[in-house]
Amino acid sequence: METEVKLTKLASCAGCGAKVGAGTLVHLLEGFRTHSDPRLLVGYDKSDDASVYYLDENTALVQTTDFFPPIVDDPFLYGQIAAANAISDVYAMGGEPKLALNILCLPESMTAEMVQELLRGGYDKAYEAGAIITGGHTIHGAEPIYGLAVSGFVHPKKVLTNSGAKPGDVLMLTKPLGVGVLTTAAKAGLVADAVMQRIYRQMATLNKTARDIMVKYRVHSCTDVTGFALLGHSFEMAQGSGCTIHIQSKNVPFHQEAWEFADMGFLPAGTYRNRDYAESGVTVRGGVSRTMQDLLYDPQTSGGLLMAVDAADAESCLKELQDSIPHAAAIGYVTDRQENWIILE
Amino acid sequence: MKVIDARGLSCPEPVVLLRSVMESNEDAYQIIVDNHASRENTTRYAQHQGYQVAVAENGGEWTLTFTK
């Protein structure tokens, strides 16, 4: 008789919480020999979401990959979430995904039906994104891993890096925080099923709508909020842009249920890695509680877009975003460099 | 005083263990953890339950004493 395998039990880390810390990556990549190519518009030097390579005056190639162990037991949902998360990096550069390759690692204990459901989830999201999965690579291993390598296109003059924010810009975030906390508490069986279904749906939601709206406005910088959390990704944007980012914590959307679990210490280890990475760049002003700070360092899986929108376009951009994405919010603003990279209020 | 050995466990297991042990609602507990996240998470849980927290470090391990 077949025993049902719980996917998340096969994983030692959940979702983007499995991501290696940003500080660690910077050191690992130091000192390698690489070709210098003026057509490489975005390389790894600014810790961006994807690389961008100039092809002709109308087209640049966007490339990225992302994969992680199961964050949910339902293989179809896992496939959808992993694919939505991988594709998101193309949206975060302002691009449109076109081609994708599966990256898959399977333990012996996964049945053929589960693998097929997982892949169905990936294909479902790629289809919704307008991208074609053209192949991939599968190996056996101890833990399941799934994700995509995605290629897309963007106009070379409309590339949205994470280093283009300008003083005066308004910062907007398109998905609420708290996913890391809730998936951690769910591992302990403490979160209501209806809440987790909402979280899974959020993670499986493409950032396509947010991207399609964003490109209609004067947006100077964009990234997606994933494993390094809102503060980690904001830290990268602030440093890359040479500006200070002000985050108004009272305006940051989060899942209300995450608050209590964060206060109780159901925080993924990634929260602390993110704090270690970004804390020196964050000045806290006024009373921002420890629990609120924990949520701002909470690693997200398939999180929303964080965009720096020209002040003149902010109101209309936010309105259009909120018409389609009710949780989208203006969460802060950008100024000239002040005493630290991030001022958290 | 009950002593909980949470070494070798990763999040959220130390908090889950502490939560079940604390159901006995005693005035003091001790937990031994071996990583930063477990130390912080069990501190948060104990404070949430109304305990004071004292920490002693010993070569990469921490002994946390929770008292009411």
mmCIF file of C-alpha atoms in Angstrom:
data_model
loop_
_atom_site.group_PDB
_atom_site.id
_atom_site.type_symbol
_atom_site.label_atom_id
_atom_site.label_comp_id
_atom_site.label_asym_id
_atom_site.label_seq_id
_atom_site.Cartn_x
_atom_site.Cartn_y
_atom_site.Cartn_z
ATOM 1 C CA MET A 1 0.000 0.000 0.000
ATOM 2 C CA GLU A 2 1.218 3.443 -0.881
ATOM 3 C CA THR A 3 1.946 5.794 2.008
ATOM 4 C CA GLU A 4 1.201 9.432 1.353
ATOM 5 C CA VAL A 5 4.401 11.471 1.326
ATOM 6 C CA LYS A 6 4.215 14.964 2.854
ATOM 7 C CA LEU A 7 6.335 17.180 0.665
ATOM 8 C CA THR A 8 7.250 19.696 3.358
ATOM 9 C CA LYS A 9 8.495 16.877 5.619
ATOM 10 C CA LEU A 10 11.107 16.131 2.957
ATOM 11 C CA ALA A 11 12.494 19.677 3.162
ATOM 12 C CA SER A 12 14.800 21.064 5.817
ATOM 13 C CA CYS A 13 14.134 24.709 4.887
ATOM 14 C CA ALA A 14 10.943 26.307 3.650
ATOM 15 C CA GLY A 15 10.741 28.231 0.382
ATOM 16 C CA CYS A 16 12.856 31.356 0.081
ATOM 17 C CA GLY A 17 13.868 30.813 3.722
ATOM 18 C CA ALA A 18 16.314 28.315 2.205
ATOM 19 C CA LYS A 19 18.081 31.139 0.384
ATOM 20 C CA VAL A 20 21.749 31.656 1.264
ATOM 21 C CA GLY A 21 22.226 35.017 3.002
ATOM 22 C CA ALA A 22 23.018 38.063 0.885
ATOM 23 C CA GLY A 23 26.202 38.819 2.826
ATOM 24 C CA THR A 24 27.483 35.272 2.237
ATOM 25 C CA LEU A 25 26.853 35.491 -1.516
ATOM 26 C CA VAL A 26 28.766 38.739 -1.951
ATOM 27 C CA HIS A 27 31.903 37.136 -0.447
ATOM 28 C CA LEU A 28 31.549 33.917 -2.461
ATOM 29 C CA LEU A 29 31.569 35.854 -5.727
ATOM 30 C CA GLU A 30 34.607 38.001 -4.973
ATOM 31 C CA GLY A 31 37.642 37.957 -7.231
ATOM 32 C CA PHE A 32 36.500 35.727 -10.118
ATOM 33 C CA ARG A 33 37.719 36.380 -13.643
ATOM 34 C CA THR A 34 34.842 37.557 -15.881
ATOM 35 C CA HIS A 35 34.597 39.079 -19.356
ATOM 36 C CA SER A 36 33.821 42.743 -19.504
ATOM 37 C CA ASP A 37 31.086 43.333 -22.100
ATOM 38 C CA PRO A 38 29.414 46.703 -22.683
ATOM 39 C CA ARG A 39 26.269 44.856 -23.832
ATOM 40 C CA LEU A 40 25.839 43.356 -20.376
ATOM 41 C CA LEU A 41 23.505 46.030 -18.997
ATOM 42 C CA VAL A 42 22.953 44.383 -15.599
ATOM 43 C CA GLY A 43 25.402 41.890 -14.125
ATOM 44 C CA TYR A 44 25.751 40.447 -10.642
ATOM 45 C CA ASP A 45 27.687 43.416 -9.270
ATOM 46 C CA LYS A 46 24.585 45.233 -8.038
ATOM 47 C CA SER A 47 22.791 42.201 -6.573
ATOM 48 C CA ASP A 48 19.891 42.605 -8.993
ATOM 49 C CA ASP A 49 17.025 40.183 -9.657
ATOM 50 C CA ALA A 50 18.172 39.133 -13.127
ATOM 51 C CA SER A 51 20.888 39.806 -15.661
ATOM 52 C CA VAL A 52 20.088 41.953 -18.698
ATOM 53 C CA TYR A 53 21.964 41.717 -22.002
ATOM 54 C CA TYR A 54 21.570 44.187 -24.887
ATOM 55 C CA LEU A 55 20.554 42.502 -28.166
ATOM 56 C CA ASP A 56 19.465 45.418 -30.354
ATOM 57 C CA GLU A 57 18.034 48.896 -29.924
ATOM 58 C CA ASN A 58 14.589 47.525 -29.103
ATOM 59 C CA THR A 59 15.431 44.348 -27.247
ATOM 60 C CA ALA A 60 17.417 43.201 -24.250
ATOM 61 C CA LEU A 61 17.491 39.648 -22.891
ATOM 62 C CA VAL A 62 16.559 39.135 -19.227
ATOM 63 C CA GLN A 63 17.789 35.933 -17.544
ATOM 64 C CA THR A 64 17.198 34.548 -14.081
ATOM 65 C CA THR A 65 16.745 31.357 -12.123
ATOM 66 C CA ASP A 66 15.127 30.507 -8.826
ATOM 67 C CA PHE A 67 14.251 27.234 -7.111
ATOM 68 C CA PHE A 68 13.532 25.977 -3.610
ATOM 69 C CA PRO A 69 12.378 23.000 -1.526
ATOM 70 C CA PRO A 70 8.642 22.441 -0.931
ATOM 71 C CA ILE A 71 6.798 25.136 0.986
ATOM 72 C CA VAL A 72 3.446 23.340 0.797
ATOM 73 C CA ASP A 73 2.368 19.675 0.730
ATOM 74 C CA ASP A 74 0.160 19.994 -2.360
ATOM 75 C CA PRO A 75 2.515 19.359 -5.313
ATOM 76 C CA PHE A 76 0.389 21.366 -7.754
ATOM 77 C CA LEU A 77 0.509 24.432 -5.496
ATOM 78 C CA TYR A 78 4.232 23.917 -4.891
ATOM 79 C CA GLY A 79 4.807 23.909 -8.654
ATOM 80 C CA GLN A 80 2.696 27.036 -9.103
ATOM 81 C CA ILE A 81 4.463 28.909 -6.298
ATOM 82 C CA ALA A 82 7.984 27.939 -7.379
ATOM 83 C CA ALA A 83 7.236 28.970 -10.972
ATOM 84 C CA ALA A 84 5.540 32.254 -9.985
ATOM 85 C CA ASN A 85 8.542 33.038 -7.789
ATOM 86 C CA ALA A 86 11.083 32.302 -10.545
ATOM 87 C CA ILE A 87 9.183 34.252 -13.195
ATOM 88 C CA SER A 88 8.835 37.214 -10.834
ATOM 89 C CA ASP A 89 12.495 38.199 -11.293
ATOM 90 C CA VAL A 90 11.771 38.998 -14.956
ATOM 91 C CA TYR A 91 8.811 41.177 -13.958
ATOM 92 C CA ALA A 92 10.984 42.904 -11.366
ATOM 93 C CA MET A 93 13.283 44.073 -14.201
ATOM 94 C CA GLY A 94 10.256 45.443 -16.073
ATOM 95 C CA GLY A 95 10.443 42.557 -18.562
ATOM 96 C CA GLU A 96 8.116 39.969 -20.069
ATOM 97 C CA PRO A 97 8.959 36.280 -19.599
ATOM 98 C CA LYS A 98 9.148 34.225 -22.814
ATOM 99 C CA LEU A 99 11.092 30.971 -22.313
ATOM 100 C CA ALA A 100 11.676 28.779 -19.287
ATOM 101 C CA LEU A 101 13.501 25.585 -18.315
ATOM 102 C CA ASN A 102 12.474 23.288 -15.473
ATOM 103 C CA ILE A 103 14.965 22.649 -12.667
ATOM 104 C CA LEU A 104 13.898 19.603 -10.721
ATOM 105 C CA CYS A 105 15.347 17.356 -8.039
ATOM 106 C CA LEU A 106 13.323 14.330 -6.954
ATOM 107 C CA PRO A 107 13.688 12.042 -3.950
ATOM 108 C CA GLU A 108 12.824 8.378 -4.514
ATOM 109 C CA SER A 109 9.800 8.719 -2.228
ATOM 110 C CA MET A 110 7.862 11.013 -4.571
ATOM 111 C CA THR A 111 5.320 9.166 -6.698
ATOM 112 C CA ALA A 112 4.946 9.729 -10.429
ATOM 113 C CA GLU A 113 1.540 11.340 -9.773
ATOM 114 C CA MET A 114 3.073 13.849 -7.382
ATOM 115 C CA VAL A 115 5.818 14.748 -9.847
ATOM 116 C CA GLN A 116 3.261 15.199 -12.589
ATOM 117 C CA GLU A 117 1.134 17.469 -10.380
ATOM 118 C CA LEU A 118 4.199 19.497 -9.446
ATOM 119 C CA LEU A 119 5.088 20.007 -13.096
ATOM 120 C CA ARG A 120 1.450 20.771 -13.958
ATOM 121 C CA GLY A 121 1.647 23.624 -11.437
ATOM 122 C CA GLY A 122 4.798 24.972 -13.088
ATOM 123 C CA TYR A 123 3.345 24.729 -16.594
ATOM 124 C CA ASP A 124 0.105 26.336 -15.405
ATOM 125 C CA LYS A 125 1.942 29.440 -14.172
ATOM 126 C CA ALA A 126 4.256 29.622 -17.181
ATOM 127 C CA TYR A 127 1.172 29.514 -19.421
ATOM 128 C CA GLU A 128 -0.530 32.262 -17.430
ATOM 129 C CA ALA A 129 2.658 34.342 -17.755
ATOM 130 C CA GLY A 130 2.759 33.825 -21.523
ATOM 131 C CA ALA A 131 6.023 31.886 -21.307
ATOM 132 C CA ILE A 132 6.912 28.519 -22.861
ATOM 133 C CA ILE A 133 8.709 25.792 -20.917
ATOM 134 C CA THR A 134 11.047 24.322 -23.505
ATOM 135 C CA GLY A 135 12.829 21.674 -21.452
ATOM 136 C CA GLY A 136 14.805 21.333 -18.282
ATOM 137 C CA HIS A 137 16.908 19.021 -16.197
ATOM 138 C CA THR A 138 15.925 16.502 -13.532
ATOM 139 C CA ILE A 139 18.108 14.698 -11.014
ATOM 140 C CA HIS A 140 17.539 12.450 -8.013
ATOM 141 C CA GLY A 141 18.402 13.795 -4.578
ATOM 142 C CA ALA A 142 17.501 13.680 -0.907
ATOM 143 C CA GLU A 143 15.114 16.671 -0.941
ATOM 144 C CA PRO A 144 12.682 17.828 -3.609
ATOM 145 C CA ILE A 145 13.689 21.014 -5.387
ATOM 146 C CA TYR A 146 11.740 22.793 -8.085
ATOM 147 C CA GLY A 147 12.101 26.021 -9.957
ATOM 148 C CA LEU A 148 12.722 27.534 -13.357
ATOM 149 C CA ALA A 149 15.435 29.248 -15.320
ATOM 150 C CA VAL A 150 13.535 32.004 -17.103
ATOM 151 C CA SER A 151 14.413 34.197 -20.064
ATOM 152 C CA GLY A 152 12.434 37.242 -21.052
ATOM 153 C CA PHE A 153 12.728 40.461 -22.943
ATOM 154 C CA VAL A 154 12.663 44.135 -22.085
ATOM 155 C CA HIS A 155 13.298 47.320 -24.021
ATOM 156 C CA PRO A 156 16.927 48.245 -23.220
ATOM 157 C CA LYS A 157 15.889 51.781 -22.231
ATOM 158 C CA LYS A 158 13.104 50.511 -19.962
ATOM 159 C CA VAL A 159 15.112 48.175 -17.765
ATOM 160 C CA LEU A 160 14.115 48.599 -14.127
ATOM 161 C CA THR A 161 17.095 47.844 -11.918
ATOM 162 C CA ASN A 162 17.125 47.865 -8.139
ATOM 163 C CA SER A 163 19.568 50.788 -8.227
ATOM 164 C CA GLY A 164 17.644 53.541 -9.966
ATOM 165 C CA ALA A 165 15.610 55.047 -7.133
ATOM 166 C CA LYS A 166 15.631 58.858 -7.031
ATOM 167 C CA PRO A 167 14.995 61.346 -4.235
ATOM 168 C CA GLY A 168 11.289 62.162 -4.131
ATOM 169 C CA ASP A 169 10.165 58.705 -5.335
ATOM 170 C CA VAL A 170 7.297 57.003 -3.553
ATOM 171 C CA LEU A 171 7.863 53.346 -2.595
ATOM 172 C CA MET A 172 5.082 50.871 -3.288
ATOM 173 C CA LEU A 173 4.713 47.228 -2.304
ATOM 174 C CA THR A 174 2.214 44.916 -3.981
ATOM 175 C CA LYS A 175 1.892 41.901 -1.642
ATOM 176 C CA PRO A 176 1.462 41.839 2.160
ATOM 177 C CA LEU A 177 4.299 40.478 4.342
ATOM 178 C CA GLY A 178 4.229 37.643 6.875
ATOM 179 C CA VAL A 179 4.565 34.623 4.572
ATOM 180 C CA GLY A 180 7.738 33.342 6.284
ATOM 181 C CA VAL A 181 6.235 33.551 9.762
ATOM 182 C CA LEU A 182 2.994 31.879 8.733
ATOM 183 C CA THR A 183 4.650 29.021 6.865
ATOM 184 C CA THR A 184 6.881 28.451 9.924
ATOM 185 C CA ALA A 185 3.902 28.425 12.293
ATOM 186 C CA ALA A 186 2.052 26.171 9.848
ATOM 187 C CA LYS A 187 4.875 23.628 10.170
ATOM 188 C CA ALA A 188 3.879 23.467 13.848
ATOM 189 C CA GLY A 189 0.249 22.969 12.803
ATOM 190 C CA LEU A 190 -0.906 26.229 14.398
ATOM 191 C CA VAL A 191 -2.347 28.164 11.468
ATOM 192 C CA ALA A 192 -5.967 27.785 10.350
ATOM 193 C CA ASP A 193 -6.308 26.103 6.980
ATOM 194 C CA ALA A 194 -8.276 29.028 5.547
ATOM 195 C CA VAL A 195 -5.404 31.391 6.400
ATOM 196 C CA MET A 196 -2.818 29.131 4.766
ATOM 197 C CA GLN A 197 -4.976 28.761 1.657
ATOM 198 C CA ARG A 198 -4.925 32.576 1.396
ATOM 199 C CA ILE A 199 -1.119 32.577 1.814
ATOM 200 C CA TYR A 200 -0.652 29.845 -0.814
ATOM 201 C CA ARG A 201 -2.878 31.722 -3.272
ATOM 202 C CA GLN A 202 -0.861 34.875 -2.672
ATOM 203 C CA MET A 203 2.440 33.075 -3.285
ATOM 204 C CA ALA A 204 1.054 31.490 -6.466
ATOM 205 C CA THR A 205 -0.084 34.880 -7.779
ATOM 206 C CA LEU A 206 2.120 36.176 -10.584
ATOM 207 C CA ASN A 207 3.524 39.679 -10.335
ATOM 208 C CA LYS A 208 2.354 40.123 -13.937
ATOM 209 C CA THR A 209 -0.485 42.544 -13.135
ATOM 210 C CA ALA A 210 1.798 44.664 -10.945
ATOM 211 C CA ARG A 211 4.439 44.715 -13.699
ATOM 212 C CA ASP A 212 1.962 45.523 -16.466
ATOM 213 C CA ILE A 213 0.658 48.501 -14.483
ATOM 214 C CA MET A 214 4.120 49.599 -13.363
ATOM 215 C CA VAL A 215 5.495 49.960 -16.889
ATOM 216 C CA LYS A 216 2.805 52.515 -17.756
ATOM 217 C CA TYR A 217 4.253 54.965 -15.225
ATOM 218 C CA ARG A 218 7.560 56.651 -14.513
ATOM 219 C CA VAL A 219 9.021 54.021 -12.220
ATOM 220 C CA HIS A 220 12.741 54.451 -11.547
ATOM 221 C CA SER A 221 13.577 51.260 -9.705
ATOM 222 C CA CYS A 222 12.039 47.888 -8.926
ATOM 223 C CA THR A 223 12.834 44.619 -7.194
ATOM 224 C CA ASP A 224 10.747 41.761 -5.869
ATOM 225 C CA VAL A 225 10.624 41.155 -2.139
ATOM 226 C CA THR A 226 11.708 37.561 -1.515
ATOM 227 C CA GLY A 227 14.217 35.814 0.731
ATOM 228 C CA PHE A 228 16.049 38.920 1.940
ATOM 229 C CA ALA A 229 12.787 40.450 3.232
ATOM 230 C CA LEU A 230 11.498 43.969 2.776
ATOM 231 C CA LEU A 231 14.410 45.478 4.697
ATOM 232 C CA GLY A 232 17.096 43.391 2.968
ATOM 233 C CA HIS A 233 15.816 44.231 -0.504
ATOM 234 C CA SER A 234 15.272 47.896 0.460
ATOM 235 C CA PHE A 235 18.855 47.975 1.757
ATOM 236 C CA GLU A 236 20.107 46.760 -1.642
ATOM 237 C CA MET A 237 17.952 49.329 -3.448
ATOM 238 C CA ALA A 238 19.132 52.170 -1.202
ATOM 239 C CA GLN A 239 22.830 51.272 -1.554
ATOM 240 C CA GLY A 240 22.544 50.692 -5.295
ATOM 241 C CA SER A 241 20.750 53.989 -5.781
ATOM 242 C CA GLY A 242 22.942 56.000 -3.413
ATOM 243 C CA CYS A 243 19.804 57.248 -1.647
ATOM 244 C CA THR A 244 18.114 56.813 1.702
ATOM 245 C CA ILE A 245 14.878 54.841 1.801
ATOM 246 C CA HIS A 246 12.331 55.833 4.435
ATOM 247 C CA ILE A 247 9.942 53.067 5.412
ATOM 248 C CA GLN A 248 6.750 54.031 7.223
ATOM 249 C CA SER A 249 6.035 50.817 9.084
ATOM 250 C CA LYS A 250 2.425 51.751 9.833
ATOM 251 C CA ASN A 251 1.718 51.710 6.086
ATOM 252 C CA VAL A 252 3.368 48.349 5.355
ATOM 253 C CA PRO A 253 0.739 45.702 4.541
ATOM 254 C CA PHE A 254 1.053 42.375 6.365
ATOM 255 C CA HIS A 255 -1.183 39.426 7.170
ATOM 256 C CA GLN A 256 -2.719 40.176 10.577
ATOM 257 C CA GLU A 257 -2.381 36.526 11.655
ATOM 258 C CA ALA A 258 1.402 36.782 11.273
ATOM 259 C CA TRP A 259 1.666 39.320 14.095
ATOM 260 C CA GLU A 260 0.741 36.940 16.917
ATOM 261 C CA PHE A 261 2.967 34.145 15.595
ATOM 262 C CA ALA A 262 5.912 36.528 15.182
ATOM 263 C CA ASP A 263 5.398 37.747 18.738
ATOM 264 C CA MET A 264 5.462 34.092 19.873
ATOM 265 C CA GLY A 265 8.798 33.437 18.156
ATOM 266 C CA PHE A 266 7.640 31.436 15.130
ATOM 267 C CA LEU A 267 10.268 33.136 12.995
ATOM 268 C CA PRO A 268 12.207 31.335 10.277
ATOM 269 C CA ALA A 269 15.998 31.329 10.678
ATOM 270 C CA GLY A 270 16.176 33.541 7.576
ATOM 271 C CA THR A 271 14.697 36.392 9.626
ATOM 272 C CA TYR A 272 17.868 36.512 11.708
ATOM 273 C CA ARG A 273 20.163 36.149 8.689
ATOM 274 C CA ASN A 274 18.343 39.102 7.116
ATOM 275 C CA ARG A 275 18.699 41.147 10.289
ATOM 276 C CA ASP A 276 22.441 40.374 10.453
ATOM 277 C CA TYR A 277 22.800 41.441 6.823
ATOM 278 C CA ALA A 278 20.813 44.683 6.862
ATOM 279 C CA GLU A 279 20.624 45.879 10.460
ATOM 280 C CA SER A 280 23.714 48.098 10.294
ATOM 281 C CA GLY A 281 22.072 49.956 7.410
ATOM 282 C CA VAL A 282 18.804 50.584 9.259
ATOM 283 C CA THR A 283 18.182 53.435 11.698
ATOM 284 C CA VAL A 284 14.990 52.991 13.693
ATOM 285 C CA ARG A 285 13.212 56.225 14.604
ATOM 286 C CA GLY A 286 10.417 56.382 17.131
ATOM 287 C CA GLY A 287 8.694 53.303 18.448
ATOM 288 C CA VAL A 288 8.803 50.482 15.932
ATOM 289 C CA SER A 289 8.117 47.344 17.955
ATOM 290 C CA ARG A 290 10.324 44.273 17.825
ATOM 291 C CA THR A 291 7.455 42.293 16.311
ATOM 292 C CA MET A 292 6.990 44.851 13.520
ATOM 293 C CA GLN A 293 10.737 44.754 12.841
ATOM 294 C CA ASP A 294 10.633 40.949 12.767
ATOM 295 C CA LEU A 295 7.935 41.125 10.075
ATOM 296 C CA LEU A 296 10.036 43.578 8.066
ATOM 297 C CA TYR A 297 12.951 41.076 8.191
ATOM 298 C CA ASP A 298 10.629 38.122 7.428
ATOM 299 C CA PRO A 299 11.790 36.230 4.317
ATOM 300 C CA GLN A 300 9.037 36.118 1.712
ATOM 301 C CA THR A 301 8.477 33.415 -0.861
ATOM 302 C CA SER A 302 7.151 34.768 -4.141
ATOM 303 C CA GLY A 303 6.632 38.204 -2.591
ATOM 304 C CA GLY A 304 5.392 41.341 -4.260
ATOM 305 C CA LEU A 305 7.130 44.018 -6.296
ATOM 306 C CA LEU A 306 8.791 46.909 -4.479
ATOM 307 C CA MET A 307 8.864 49.899 -6.797
ATOM 308 C CA ALA A 308 10.156 53.442 -6.568
ATOM 309 C CA VAL A 309 7.635 55.589 -8.432
ATOM 310 C CA ASP A 310 8.200 59.171 -9.573
ATOM 311 C CA ALA A 311 6.304 61.451 -7.175
ATOM 312 C CA ALA A 312 4.341 63.006 -10.039
ATOM 313 C CA ASP A 313 2.937 59.592 -11.017
ATOM 314 C CA ALA A 314 2.555 58.144 -7.533
ATOM 315 C CA GLU A 315 -1.113 58.874 -6.966
ATOM 316 C CA SER A 316 -2.369 57.554 -10.298
ATOM 317 C CA CYS A 317 -0.027 54.532 -10.226
ATOM 318 C CA LEU A 318 -1.152 53.584 -6.722
ATOM 319 C CA LYS A 319 -4.793 53.967 -7.663
ATOM 320 C CA GLU A 320 -4.430 51.735 -10.700
ATOM 321 C CA LEU A 321 -2.472 49.172 -8.669
ATOM 322 C CA GLN A 322 -5.094 49.127 -5.920
ATOM 323 C CA ASP A 323 -7.916 48.715 -8.442
ATOM 324 C CA SER A 324 -6.448 45.315 -9.361
ATOM 325 C CA ILE A 325 -4.346 44.503 -6.270
ATOM 326 C CA PRO A 326 -6.227 45.688 -3.163
ATOM 327 C CA HIS A 327 -3.269 45.101 -0.793
ATOM 328 C CA ALA A 328 -0.889 47.286 -2.793
ATOM 329 C CA ALA A 329 0.292 50.180 -0.647
ATOM 330 C CA ALA A 330 2.597 53.185 -0.570
ATOM 331 C CA ILE A 331 5.008 52.271 2.222
ATOM 332 C CA GLY A 332 7.645 54.982 2.160
ATOM 333 C CA TYR A 333 9.694 57.379 0.106
ATOM 334 C CA VAL A 334 13.212 58.096 -1.109
ATOM 335 C CA THR A 335 15.449 61.031 -0.171
ATOM 336 C CA ASP A 336 19.058 62.083 -0.695
ATOM 337 C CA ARG A 337 21.466 60.053 1.390
ATOM 338 C CA GLN A 338 20.982 60.795 5.084
ATOM 339 C CA GLU A 339 22.626 59.315 8.166
ATOM 340 C CA ASN A 340 21.859 55.738 7.105
ATOM 341 C CA TRP A 341 20.603 53.741 4.106
ATOM 342 C CA ILE A 342 17.207 53.033 5.620
ATOM 343 C CA ILE A 343 15.244 55.119 8.078
ATOM 344 C CA LEU A 344 12.522 53.012 9.626
ATOM 345 C CA GLU A 345 9.720 54.956 11.255
ATOM 346 C CA MET B 1 13.098 23.162 37.362
ATOM 347 C CA LYS B 2 12.450 21.452 34.029
ATOM 348 C CA VAL B 3 15.413 21.563 31.635
ATOM 349 C CA ILE B 4 14.753 21.211 27.910
ATOM 350 C CA ASP B 5 17.528 20.186 25.556
ATOM 351 C CA ALA B 6 16.751 21.767 22.182
ATOM 352 C CA ARG B 7 20.241 21.346 20.728
ATOM 353 C CA GLY B 8 20.285 20.064 17.175
ATOM 354 C CA LEU B 9 16.756 21.306 16.485
ATOM 355 C CA SER B 10 15.897 23.939 13.890
ATOM 356 C CA CYS B 11 13.000 26.389 13.778
ATOM 357 C CA PRO B 12 10.190 26.029 14.640
ATOM 358 C CA GLU B 13 10.957 22.833 16.637
ATOM 359 C CA PRO B 14 12.499 24.458 19.755
ATOM 360 C CA VAL B 15 9.476 26.746 20.153
ATOM 361 C CA VAL B 16 7.075 23.859 19.561
ATOM 362 C CA LEU B 17 8.905 21.833 22.236
ATOM 363 C CA LEU B 18 8.959 24.750 24.672
ATOM 364 C CA ARG B 19 5.276 25.400 24.058
ATOM 365 C CA SER B 20 4.326 21.836 24.933
ATOM 366 C CA VAL B 21 6.553 21.745 28.042
ATOM 367 C CA MET B 22 5.232 25.120 29.246
ATOM 368 C CA GLU B 23 1.696 23.738 29.312
ATOM 369 C CA SER B 24 2.567 22.564 32.849
ATOM 370 C CA ASN B 25 2.626 26.291 33.726
ATOM 371 C CA GLU B 26 5.493 26.235 36.220
ATOM 372 C CA ASP B 27 7.380 29.241 37.568
ATOM 373 C CA ALA B 28 10.708 28.406 35.975
ATOM 374 C CA TYR B 29 12.137 26.498 33.000
ATOM 375 C CA GLN B 30 15.524 26.157 31.414
ATOM 376 C CA ILE B 31 16.287 25.468 27.748
ATOM 377 C CA ILE B 32 19.601 24.747 26.038
ATOM 378 C CA VAL B 33 19.889 25.814 22.395
ATOM 379 C CA ASP B 34 22.756 25.807 19.923
ATOM 380 C CA ASN B 35 21.827 28.437 17.372
ATOM 381 C CA HIS B 36 20.982 32.104 17.201
ATOM 382 C CA ALA B 37 17.475 31.634 15.743
ATOM 383 C CA SER B 38 16.469 29.126 18.435
ATOM 384 C CA ARG B 39 17.793 31.425 21.157
ATOM 385 C CA GLU B 40 15.799 34.391 19.828
ATOM 386 C CA ASN B 41 12.638 32.427 19.066
ATOM 387 C CA THR B 42 12.431 30.702 22.462
ATOM 388 C CA THR B 43 13.122 34.075 24.136
ATOM 389 C CA ARG B 44 10.194 35.570 22.261
ATOM 390 C CA TYR B 45 7.920 32.665 23.172
ATOM 391 C CA ALA B 46 8.800 32.809 26.868
ATOM 392 C CA GLN B 47 8.307 36.591 26.981
ATOM 393 C CA HIS B 48 4.980 36.169 25.196
ATOM 394 C CA GLN B 49 3.969 33.772 27.995
ATOM 395 C CA GLY B 50 4.979 36.325 30.650
ATOM 396 C CA TYR B 51 8.390 34.957 31.679
ATOM 397 C CA GLN B 52 11.585 36.910 32.377
ATOM 398 C CA VAL B 53 14.547 35.662 30.365
ATOM 399 C CA ALA B 54 18.179 35.289 31.506
ATOM 400 C CA VAL B 55 20.801 34.051 29.026
ATOM 401 C CA ALA B 56 24.160 32.367 29.694
ATOM 402 C CA GLU B 57 26.489 31.601 26.766
ATOM 403 C CA ASN B 58 28.886 28.710 26.759
ATOM 404 C CA GLY B 59 30.922 28.136 23.592
ATOM 405 C CA GLY B 60 28.257 28.309 20.902
ATOM 406 C CA GLU B 61 25.480 27.060 23.154
ATOM 407 C CA TRP B 62 23.089 29.120 25.212
ATOM 408 C CA THR B 63 21.263 28.246 28.387
ATOM 409 C CA LEU B 64 18.135 30.325 28.794
ATOM 410 C CA THR B 65 16.404 30.531 32.140
ATOM 411 C CA PHE B 66 12.762 31.592 32.140
ATOM 412 C CA THR B 67 11.200 32.725 35.404
ATOM 413 C CA LYS B 68 7.895 34.242 36.448
#
